[in-house]
Amino acid sequence: MFLEIRGIKKSFGTGDSCVNVLKGLDLNIEKGEFCVLLGPSGSGKSTLLNIIGGIDGADEGSITIEGERLEDMTEKKLSLYRRKHLGYIFQMYNLIPNLTVRENIEVGAYLREQPLDVDELLHTLGLYEHQRKLPNQLSGGQQQRTAIGRAIVKNPDILLCDEPTGALDYHTSKEILKLIETVNQRYGNTIIMVTHNDAIKDMADRVVKLRDGMIRKNYRNEVKIPAIDLEW
């Protein structure tokens, strides 16, 4: 199994103010799978994503990726793991304002010995003709495309997406989802996406529904709907 999550628990605060955010999660995700973590605000989905990404640590349990346990890694090895194996896409684009589209994407390319071809990726992202522009000259959708390019150019094993369409309008959201779908199909990256948008689950291979820090449903879609056909 590519990604194994076993008995993950996480709480914040102490004493009377302690909140149990994750209450013993078990989950398997296969290589190349598109997995959606679905649930209302406060269900624990972003916390789980951050633990998978090595941004936060679990109180109990283990996460194993291709046989390597995250909790056994030193801080240096964990940093290397994040750099080599993970790409992050957030709701906020976090682009470097004084770098062009191309330069922002190239920042990600420096993190890997064999990055994807930047020109090919710019075409895939629909950004080739905008590659010399600065972030403040782009629309929200174009900025998010650039952020996706920066994350994907190092060809990470896992692409972690935290509400990547949260700040975008309906039409642009569908464009971004279509792009993430294309990335998954073309490059074979495992994608784990956090969302509260119920419609997005229909384009995923695996749907994991969380509520109150527990997995309530975990199933594979027998028939997926292309991102372009989603409606909400």
Coordinates of N, CA and C in Angstrom, one line a residue:
M1 N 0.8 -1.2 0.0 CA 0.0 0.0 0.0 C 0.9 1.3 0.0
F2 N 0.5 2.2 -0.8 CA 1.3 3.4 -1.0 C 1.3 4.3 0.3
L3 N 0.1 4.7 0.8 CA 0.0 5.5 1.9 C -1.0 4.8 3.0
E4 N -0.4 4.6 4.2 CA -1.2 3.9 5.2 C -1.3 4.9 6.4
I5 N -2.5 5.1 6.9 CA -2.7 5.9 8.0 C -3.4 5.1 9.1
R6 N -2.7 5.0 10.3 CA -3.2 4.1 11.3 C -3.3 4.8 12.6
G7 N -4.6 4.8 13.2 CA -4.8 5.2 14.5 C -4.4 6.6 14.8
I8 N -4.6 7.5 13.9 CA -4.2 8.9 14.0 C -5.1 9.7 15.0
K9 N -4.5 10.2 16.0 CA -5.2 11.1 17.0 C -4.5 12.4 17.1
K10 N -5.3 13.4 17.3 CA -4.7 14.8 17.4 C -5.7 15.6 18.3
S11 N -5.1 16.3 19.3 CA -5.9 17.2 20.1 C -5.2 18.6 20.2
F12 N -5.9 19.6 20.4 CA -5.4 20.9 20.7 C -5.8 21.5 22.0
G13 N -4.9 22.2 22.7 CA -5.3 22.7 24.0 C -5.0 21.7 25.1
T14 N -5.2 22.2 26.4 CA -5.0 21.3 27.5 C -6.1 21.4 28.5
G15 N -6.2 20.4 29.4 CA -7.2 20.5 30.5 C -8.6 20.6 29.9
D16 N -9.4 21.6 30.5 CA -10.8 21.8 30.2 C -10.9 22.3 28.8
S17 N -9.9 22.9 28.2 CA -10.0 23.5 26.9 C -9.5 22.6 25.8
C18 N -9.2 21.4 26.2 CA -8.7 20.4 25.2 C -9.8 20.0 24.2
V19 N -9.4 20.0 22.9 CA -10.4 19.6 21.9 C -9.8 18.5 21.1
N20 N -10.4 17.3 21.1 CA -10.0 16.2 20.3 C -10.4 16.4 18.8
V21 N -9.5 16.7 18.0 CA -9.8 17.0 16.6 C -9.8 15.7 15.7
L22 N -8.9 14.8 15.9 CA -8.9 13.5 15.2 C -8.9 12.4 16.3
K23 N -9.8 11.4 16.1 CA -10.1 10.5 17.1 C -9.8 9.0 16.8
G24 N -8.6 8.8 16.1 CA -8.2 7.5 15.8 C -8.6 7.1 14.3
L25 N -8.0 7.7 13.4 CA -8.3 7.5 11.9 C -7.5 6.4 11.3
D26 N -8.1 5.6 10.5 CA -7.5 4.5 9.7 C -7.9 4.8 8.3
L27 N -6.8 4.8 7.4 CA -7.1 5.1 6.0 C -6.0 4.6 5.1
N28 N -6.3 3.9 4.0 CA -5.3 3.5 3.0 C -5.6 4.3 1.7
I29 N -4.6 4.8 1.0 CA -4.7 5.5 -0.2 C -3.7 4.9 -1.2
E30 N -4.1 4.5 -2.4 CA -3.3 3.9 -3.4 C -2.5 4.9 -4.2
K31 N -1.4 4.5 -4.8 CA -0.6 5.3 -5.6 C -1.4 5.8 -6.8
G32 N -1.4 7.1 -7.1 CA -2.1 7.6 -8.3 C -3.5 7.9 -8.0
E33 N -4.0 7.6 -6.8 CA -5.4 7.8 -6.5 C -5.7 9.3 -6.3
F34 N -6.9 9.7 -6.7 CA -7.5 11.0 -6.4 C -8.4 10.8 -5.2
C35 N -8.0 11.3 -4.1 CA -8.8 11.1 -2.8 C -9.4 12.5 -2.4
V36 N -10.7 12.6 -2.1 CA -11.3 13.8 -1.6 C -11.6 13.5 -0.1
L37 N -11.1 14.5 0.8 CA -11.5 14.5 2.2 C -12.6 15.5 2.3
L38 N -13.8 15.0 2.6 CA -15.0 15.8 2.6 C -15.6 16.0 4.0
G39 N -16.0 17.2 4.4 CA -16.6 17.3 5.7 C -16.8 18.8 6.0
P40 N -17.7 19.1 7.0 CA -17.9 20.5 7.4 C -16.7 21.1 8.1
S41 N -16.7 22.4 8.3 CA -15.7 23.0 9.0 C -15.6 22.5 10.4
G42 N -14.3 22.2 10.9 CA -14.1 21.6 12.2 C -14.2 20.1 12.2
S43 N -14.3 19.4 11.1 CA -14.4 18.0 11.0 C -13.0 17.3 11.2
G44 N -11.9 18.1 11.0 CA -10.6 17.5 11.1 C -9.9 17.3 9.8
K45 N -10.5 17.6 8.7 CA -9.9 17.3 7.4 C -8.6 18.0 7.1
S46 N -8.5 19.3 7.4 CA -7.3 20.1 7.2 C -6.2 19.6 8.1
T47 N -6.6 19.3 9.4 CA -5.6 18.8 10.3 C -5.0 17.5 9.8
L48 N -5.8 16.6 9.3 CA -5.3 15.3 8.7 C -4.4 15.6 7.6
L49 N -4.7 16.5 6.7 CA -3.9 16.9 5.5 C -2.5 17.4 6.0
N50 N -2.5 18.2 7.1 CA -1.3 18.8 7.6 C -0.4 17.7 8.2
I51 N -1.0 16.7 8.8 CA -0.2 15.6 9.4 C 0.4 14.7 8.3
I52 N -0.4 14.4 7.2 CA 0.1 13.7 6.1 C 1.3 14.5 5.5
G53 N 1.2 15.8 5.4 CA 2.2 16.6 4.8 C 3.4 16.9 5.7
G54 N 3.4 16.4 6.9 CA 4.5 16.6 7.8 C 4.6 18.0 8.3
I55 N 3.5 18.8 8.1 CA 3.5 20.2 8.7 C 3.2 20.1 10.1
D56 N 2.4 19.2 10.5 CA 2.0 19.0 11.9 C 2.2 17.5 12.3
G57 N 2.4 17.3 13.6 CA 2.6 15.9 14.1 C 1.3 15.4 14.8
A58 N 1.1 14.1 14.7 CA 0.0 13.4 15.4 C 0.4 13.2 16.9
D59 N -0.6 13.1 17.7 CA -0.4 12.7 19.1 C -0.2 11.2 19.2
E60 N -0.9 10.5 18.5 CA -0.8 9.0 18.4 C -1.0 8.5 17.0
G61 N -0.6 7.3 16.7 CA -0.8 6.7 15.4 C 0.4 6.8 14.5
S62 N 0.3 6.3 13.3 CA 1.4 6.3 12.4 C 1.0 6.6 11.0
I63 N 1.8 7.2 10.2 CA 1.6 7.5 8.8 C 2.8 6.9 8.0
T64 N 2.6 5.9 7.1 CA 3.6 5.3 6.4 C 3.4 5.5 4.9
I65 N 4.5 6.0 4.3 CA 4.5 6.3 2.8 C 5.5 5.4 2.2
E66 N 5.1 4.5 1.3 CA 6.0 3.5 0.7 C 7.0 2.9 1.7
G67 N 6.4 2.5 2.8 CA 7.2 1.8 3.8 C 8.0 2.6 4.8
E68 N 8.0 4.0 4.6 CA 8.7 4.9 5.5 C 7.7 5.5 6.5
R69 N 8.0 5.4 7.8 CA 7.1 6.0 8.8 C 7.6 7.4 9.1
L70 N 6.6 8.3 9.0 CA 6.9 9.8 9.2 C 7.4 10.0 10.6
E71 N 6.8 9.3 11.6 CA 7.2 9.6 13.0 C 8.6 9.1 13.4
D72 N 9.2 8.3 12.5 CA 10.6 7.8 12.7 C 11.6 8.7 12.2
M73 N 11.2 9.7 11.4 CA 12.1 10.6 10.7 C 12.6 11.7 11.6
T74 N 13.9 12.0 11.5 CA 14.5 13.2 12.1 C 13.9 14.5 11.4
E75 N 14.1 15.6 12.0 CA 13.6 16.9 11.4 C 14.2 17.1 10.1
K76 N 15.5 16.7 9.9 CA 16.2 16.9 8.7 C 15.6 16.0 7.6
K77 N 15.4 14.7 8.0 CA 14.8 13.8 7.0 C 13.4 14.1 6.7
L78 N 12.6 14.6 7.6 CA 11.3 15.1 7.4 C 11.2 16.2 6.4
S79 N 12.1 17.1 6.6 CA 12.3 18.3 5.6 C 12.6 17.8 4.2
L80 N 13.5 16.8 4.1 CA 13.8 16.3 2.8 C 12.6 15.5 2.2
Y81 N 11.9 14.8 3.0 CA 10.7 14.1 2.6 C 9.7 15.1 2.0
R82 N 9.5 16.2 2.7 CA 8.5 17.2 2.2 C 9.0 17.8 0.9
R83 N 10.3 18.0 0.8 CA 10.8 18.6 -0.4 C 10.8 17.7 -1.6
K84 N 11.1 16.4 -1.4 CA 11.2 15.5 -2.5 C 9.8 14.9 -2.9
H85 N 9.0 14.7 -1.9 CA 7.8 13.9 -2.2 C 6.4 14.6 -2.2
L86 N 6.4 15.8 -1.7 CA 5.1 16.5 -1.5 C 5.0 17.8 -2.3
G87 N 3.8 18.1 -2.8 CA 3.5 19.4 -3.4 C 2.3 19.9 -2.6
Y88 N 2.2 21.2 -2.4 CA 1.1 21.8 -1.6 C 0.4 22.8 -2.4
I89 N -1.0 22.8 -2.4 CA -1.8 23.8 -3.0 C -2.8 24.3 -2.0
F90 N -2.7 25.6 -1.7 CA -3.6 26.1 -0.6 C -4.6 27.0 -1.3
Q91 N -5.6 27.5 -0.4 CA -6.6 28.4 -0.9 C -6.0 29.7 -1.2
M92 N -5.0 30.2 -0.4 CA -4.3 31.4 -0.7 C -3.0 31.0 -1.6
Y93 N -2.8 31.8 -2.6 CA -1.8 31.4 -3.6 C -0.3 31.4 -3.2
N94 N 0.0 32.4 -2.2 CA 1.3 32.5 -1.7 C 2.4 32.6 -2.8
L95 N 2.1 33.3 -3.8 CA 3.1 33.5 -4.9 C 4.1 34.6 -4.4
I96 N 5.3 34.6 -5.0 CA 6.4 35.6 -4.7 C 6.1 36.8 -5.6
P97 N 5.7 37.9 -5.0 CA 5.1 39.0 -5.8 C 6.1 39.6 -6.9
N98 N 7.4 39.6 -6.6 CA 8.3 40.2 -7.5 C 8.9 39.2 -8.5
L99 N 8.4 38.0 -8.6 CA 8.8 37.0 -9.6 C 7.7 36.8 -10.6
T100 N 8.1 36.6 -11.9 CA 7.1 36.3 -12.9 C 6.5 35.0 -12.7
V101 N 5.4 34.7 -13.5 CA 4.8 33.4 -13.5 C 5.8 32.3 -13.7
R102 N 6.6 32.4 -14.7 CA 7.6 31.4 -15.0 C 8.6 31.2 -13.8
E103 N 9.1 32.3 -13.2 CA 10.0 32.3 -12.1 C 9.4 31.7 -10.9
N104 N 8.1 32.0 -10.6 CA 7.5 31.4 -9.5 C 7.4 29.8 -9.6
I105 N 7.2 29.4 -10.8 CA 7.1 27.9 -11.1 C 8.5 27.3 -11.0
E106 N 9.5 28.0 -11.5 CA 10.9 27.5 -11.5 C 11.4 27.4 -10.0
V107 N 10.9 28.2 -9.1 CA 11.2 28.0 -7.7 C 11.0 26.6 -7.2
G108 N 9.9 26.0 -7.7 CA 9.5 24.6 -7.3 C 10.5 23.6 -8.0
A109 N 10.9 24.0 -9.2 CA 11.7 23.1 -10.0 C 13.1 22.9 -9.4
Y110 N 13.6 23.9 -8.7 CA 14.9 23.8 -8.0 C 14.9 22.7 -6.9
L111 N 13.8 22.3 -6.4 CA 13.7 21.4 -5.3 C 13.8 19.9 -5.7
R112 N 13.9 19.6 -7.0 CA 14.0 18.3 -7.5 C 15.1 18.1 -8.5
E113 N 15.7 17.0 -8.5 CA 16.8 16.7 -9.5 C 16.3 16.6 -10.9
Q114 N 15.1 16.0 -11.0 CA 14.5 15.7 -12.3 C 13.1 16.3 -12.4
P115 N 13.0 17.7 -12.5 CA 11.7 18.3 -12.5 C 11.0 18.1 -13.9
L116 N 9.7 18.5 -13.9 CA 9.0 18.4 -15.2 C 9.5 19.6 -16.1
D117 N 9.3 19.4 -17.4 CA 9.7 20.5 -18.3 C 8.8 21.7 -18.1
V118 N 9.4 22.9 -17.8 CA 8.6 24.1 -17.5 C 7.8 24.6 -18.6
D119 N 8.3 24.5 -19.8 CA 7.6 25.0 -21.0 C 6.3 24.1 -21.2
E120 N 6.5 22.8 -21.1 CA 5.4 21.9 -21.3 C 4.3 22.2 -20.2
L121 N 4.8 22.4 -19.0 CA 3.9 22.6 -17.9 C 3.1 23.9 -18.1
L122 N 3.8 25.0 -18.6 CA 3.2 26.3 -18.8 C 2.0 26.1 -19.9
H123 N 2.3 25.3 -20.9 CA 1.2 25.0 -21.9 C 0.1 24.2 -21.2
T124 N 0.4 23.2 -20.4 CA -0.7 22.4 -19.7 C -1.5 23.3 -18.9
L125 N -0.9 24.3 -18.2 CA -1.6 25.2 -17.3 C -2.3 26.3 -18.0
G126 N -2.1 26.5 -19.3 CA -2.7 27.6 -20.0 C -2.1 28.9 -19.7
L127 N -0.8 28.9 -19.3 CA -0.1 30.1 -18.8 C 1.1 30.5 -19.7
Y128 N 1.3 29.8 -20.8 CA 2.5 30.1 -21.6 C 2.6 31.5 -22.0
E129 N 1.4 32.1 -22.5 CA 1.4 33.5 -23.0 C 1.4 34.5 -21.8
H130 N 1.3 34.0 -20.6 CA 1.3 34.9 -19.4 C 2.6 34.7 -18.6
Q131 N 3.6 34.0 -19.1 CA 4.7 33.6 -18.3 C 5.6 34.7 -17.8
R132 N 5.5 35.9 -18.5 CA 6.4 37.0 -18.1 C 5.6 38.0 -17.2
K133 N 4.4 37.7 -16.9 CA 3.6 38.6 -16.0 C 3.9 38.4 -14.5
L134 N 3.7 39.4 -13.7 CA 3.9 39.3 -12.3 C 2.5 38.9 -11.7
P135 N 2.5 38.3 -10.5 CA 1.2 37.9 -9.9 C 0.1 39.0 -9.9
N136 N 0.5 40.3 -9.6 CA -0.5 41.3 -9.5 C -1.1 41.7 -10.9
Q137 N -0.6 41.1 -11.9 CA -1.1 41.3 -13.3 C -2.0 40.1 -13.7
L138 N -2.3 39.2 -12.8 CA -3.0 38.0 -13.1 C -4.4 38.0 -12.4
S139 N -5.3 37.2 -13.0 CA -6.6 37.0 -12.3 C -6.4 36.0 -11.2
G140 N -7.4 35.8 -10.4 CA -7.3 34.8 -9.3 C -7.1 33.4 -9.8
G141 N -7.8 33.1 -10.9 CA -7.6 31.7 -11.5 C -6.2 31.5 -12.0
Q142 N -5.7 32.6 -12.7 CA -4.3 32.4 -13.2 C -3.3 32.3 -12.1
Q143 N -3.5 33.0 -11.0 CA -2.6 32.9 -9.8 C -2.7 31.5 -9.2
Q144 N -3.9 30.9 -9.2 CA -4.0 29.6 -8.6 C -3.3 28.6 -9.6
R145 N -3.5 28.8 -10.9 CA -2.8 27.9 -11.9 C -1.3 28.0 -11.7
T146 N -0.8 29.2 -11.4 CA 0.7 29.4 -11.2 C 1.1 28.6 -9.9
A147 N 0.3 28.7 -8.9 CA 0.5 28.0 -7.6 C 0.5 26.5 -7.8
I148 N -0.4 26.0 -8.7 CA -0.4 24.6 -9.0 C 0.9 24.2 -9.8
G149 N 1.3 25.1 -10.7 CA 2.5 24.8 -11.4 C 3.7 24.7 -10.5
R150 N 3.8 25.6 -9.6 CA 4.9 25.6 -8.6 C 4.9 24.3 -7.8
A151 N 3.7 23.8 -7.4 CA 3.6 22.6 -6.7 C 3.9 21.3 -7.5
I152 N 3.5 21.3 -8.8 CA 3.6 20.1 -9.6 C 4.9 20.0 -10.4
V153 N 5.6 21.1 -10.5 CA 6.8 21.1 -11.4 C 7.9 20.1 -10.9
K154 N 7.9 19.9 -9.6 CA 8.9 18.9 -9.1 C 8.4 17.5 -9.1
N155 N 7.2 17.3 -9.7 CA 6.6 16.0 -9.9 C 6.5 15.2 -8.6
P156 N 5.8 15.8 -7.6 CA 5.7 15.2 -6.3 C 4.9 13.9 -6.3
D157 N 5.3 13.0 -5.4 CA 4.5 11.7 -5.3 C 3.1 12.0 -4.9
I158 N 2.9 13.0 -4.0 CA 1.6 13.4 -3.4 C 1.4 14.9 -3.6
L159 N 0.2 15.2 -4.1 CA -0.2 16.6 -4.2 C -1.3 16.9 -3.2
L160 N -1.0 17.7 -2.2 CA -2.0 18.0 -1.1 C -2.7 19.3 -1.4
C161 N -4.0 19.3 -1.5 CA -4.8 20.5 -1.9 C -5.7 20.8 -0.8
D162 N -5.6 22.0 -0.2 CA -6.4 22.4 0.9 C -7.4 23.5 0.3
E163 N -8.6 23.1 0.0 CA -9.6 24.0 -0.5 C -9.1 24.9 -1.6
P164 N -8.5 24.2 -2.7 CA -7.9 25.0 -3.7 C -8.8 25.9 -4.5
T165 N -10.1 25.7 -4.5 CA -11.1 26.5 -5.2 C -11.9 27.4 -4.3
G166 N -11.5 27.5 -3.0 CA -12.3 28.2 -2.0 C -12.4 29.7 -2.2
A167 N -11.4 30.3 -2.9 CA -11.4 31.8 -3.1 C -11.9 32.1 -4.5
L168 N -12.3 31.1 -5.3 CA -12.6 31.3 -6.7 C -14.1 31.3 -7.0
D169 N -14.5 31.9 -8.1 CA -15.9 31.8 -8.5 C -16.2 30.5 -9.2
Y170 N -17.5 30.2 -9.5 CA -17.9 28.9 -10.0 C -17.2 28.5 -11.2
H171 N -17.1 29.4 -12.2 CA -16.5 29.0 -13.5 C -15.0 28.8 -13.3
T172 N -14.3 29.6 -12.6 CA -12.9 29.5 -12.4 C -12.6 28.2 -11.6
S173 N -13.5 27.9 -10.6 CA -13.3 26.7 -9.8 C -13.3 25.5 -10.6
K174 N -14.2 25.4 -11.6 CA -14.3 24.3 -12.5 C -13.1 24.1 -13.3
E175 N -12.6 25.3 -13.8 CA -11.3 25.3 -14.6 C -10.2 24.7 -13.8
I176 N -10.1 25.1 -12.5 CA -9.0 24.6 -11.6 C -9.1 23.1 -11.3
L177 N -10.4 22.7 -11.1 CA -10.6 21.3 -10.8 C -10.3 20.4 -12.1
K178 N -10.6 21.0 -13.3 CA -10.3 20.3 -14.5 C -8.7 20.2 -14.7
L179 N -8.0 21.2 -14.3 CA -6.6 21.2 -14.3 C -6.0 20.2 -13.4
I180 N -6.5 20.1 -12.2 CA -6.0 19.2 -11.2 C -6.3 17.7 -11.7
E181 N -7.4 17.6 -12.3 CA -7.8 16.3 -12.9 C -6.8 15.9 -14.0
T182 N -6.4 16.9 -14.8 CA -5.5 16.7 -15.9 C -4.1 16.3 -15.4
V183 N -3.7 17.0 -14.3 CA -2.4 16.7 -13.7 C -2.4 15.3 -13.2
N184 N -3.5 14.8 -12.5 CA -3.6 13.5 -12.0 C -3.4 12.4 -13.1
Q185 N -4.1 12.7 -14.2 CA -4.2 11.7 -15.3 C -2.8 11.7 -16.1
R186 N -2.3 12.9 -16.3 CA -1.1 13.0 -17.1 C 0.2 12.6 -16.4
Y187 N 0.3 13.0 -15.1 CA 1.6 12.7 -14.4 C 1.4 11.6 -13.3
G188 N 0.2 11.2 -13.0 CA 0.0 10.1 -12.1 C 0.3 10.4 -10.7
N189 N 0.3 11.7 -10.3 CA 0.5 12.0 -8.9 C -0.7 11.6 -8.0
T190 N -0.4 11.1 -6.8 CA -1.5 10.9 -5.9 C -2.0 12.2 -5.4
I191 N -3.3 12.4 -5.4 CA -3.9 13.7 -5.0 C -4.8 13.5 -3.8
I192 N -4.6 14.3 -2.8 CA -5.5 14.3 -1.6 C -6.0 15.8 -1.5
M193 N -7.3 15.9 -1.6 CA -7.9 17.2 -1.7 C -8.9 17.4 -0.5
V194 N -8.8 18.4 0.2 CA -9.7 18.8 1.3 C -10.8 19.8 0.7
T195 N -12.0 19.5 0.9 CA -13.1 20.4 0.5 C -14.3 20.2 1.3
H196 N -15.1 21.3 1.4 CA -16.5 21.2 2.0 C -17.5 21.2 0.9
N197 N -17.1 21.2 -0.4 CA -18.0 21.2 -1.5 C -18.4 19.8 -1.9
D198 N -19.6 19.4 -1.6 CA -20.1 18.0 -1.8 C -19.9 17.6 -3.3
A199 N -20.1 18.5 -4.2 CA -20.1 18.1 -5.6 C -18.8 17.5 -6.1
I200 N -17.7 18.0 -5.5 CA -16.4 17.7 -5.9 C -16.1 16.2 -5.7
K201 N -16.8 15.6 -4.8 CA -16.5 14.1 -4.5 C -16.8 13.3 -5.7
D202 N -17.6 13.7 -6.6 CA -18.0 12.8 -7.8 C -16.9 12.7 -8.8
M203 N -15.9 13.6 -8.7 CA -14.8 13.4 -9.7 C -13.6 12.6 -9.1
A204 N -13.7 12.2 -7.8 CA -12.6 11.5 -7.2 C -12.7 10.0 -7.3
D205 N -11.5 9.4 -7.2 CA -11.5 7.9 -7.1 C -12.0 7.4 -5.8
R206 N -11.5 8.1 -4.7 CA -11.9 7.7 -3.3 C -12.5 8.9 -2.6
V207 N -13.6 8.7 -1.8 CA -14.2 9.7 -1.1 C -14.2 9.3 0.4
V208 N -13.6 10.2 1.2 CA -13.6 10.0 2.7 C -14.3 11.1 3.4
K209 N -15.4 10.7 4.0 CA -16.3 11.7 4.7 C -15.9 11.8 6.2
L210 N -15.6 12.9 6.7 CA -15.2 13.1 8.1 C -16.3 13.9 8.8
R211 N -16.5 13.6 10.0 CA -17.4 14.4 10.9 C -16.9 14.2 12.3
D212 N -16.7 15.3 13.1 CA -16.3 15.3 14.5 C -15.1 14.4 14.7
G213 N -14.1 14.5 13.8 CA -12.8 13.9 13.9 C -12.8 12.4 13.7
M214 N -13.8 11.9 13.0 CA -13.9 10.5 12.7 C -14.3 10.3 11.2
I215 N -13.9 9.2 10.7 CA -14.3 8.8 9.3 C -15.6 8.2 9.3
R216 N -16.6 8.8 8.7 CA -18.0 8.3 8.7 C -18.2 7.4 7.5
K217 N -17.6 7.8 6.3 CA -17.7 7.0 5.1 C -16.4 7.0 4.4
N218 N -16.1 5.8 3.7 CA -14.9 5.7 3.0 C -15.2 4.7 1.8
Y219 N -15.2 5.3 0.6 CA -15.6 4.4 -0.5 C -15.0 4.9 -1.8
R220 N -14.9 4.0 -2.8 CA -14.4 4.3 -4.1 C -15.6 4.6 -5.0
N221 N -15.4 5.6 -5.9 CA -16.4 5.9 -6.9 C -16.3 4.8 -8.0
E222 N -17.4 4.1 -8.3 CA -17.4 3.2 -9.4 C -17.5 3.9 -10.7
V223 N -18.2 5.0 -10.7 CA -18.3 5.9 -11.9 C -18.0 7.3 -11.6
K224 N -16.9 7.8 -12.1 CA -16.5 9.2 -11.9 C -17.1 10.1 -12.9
I225 N -17.4 11.3 -12.4 CA -17.9 12.4 -13.3 C -16.7 13.3 -13.6
P226 N -16.5 13.6 -14.9 CA -15.4 14.6 -15.2 C -15.6 15.9 -14.6
A227 N -14.6 16.6 -14.2 CA -14.7 17.9 -13.5 C -15.5 18.9 -14.3
I228 N -15.4 18.9 -15.6 CA -16.2 19.9 -16.4 C -17.7 19.7 -16.3
D229 N -18.1 18.5 -15.9 CA -19.5 18.2 -15.8 C -20.1 18.3 -14.4
L230 N -19.3 18.7 -13.5 CA -19.8 18.9 -12.1 C -20.7 20.1 -12.0
E231 N -21.7 20.0 -11.2 CA -22.5 21.2 -10.9 C -22.8 21.3 -9.4
W232 N -22.9 22.6 -9.0 CA -23.2 22.8 -7.6 C -23.9 24.2 -7.5

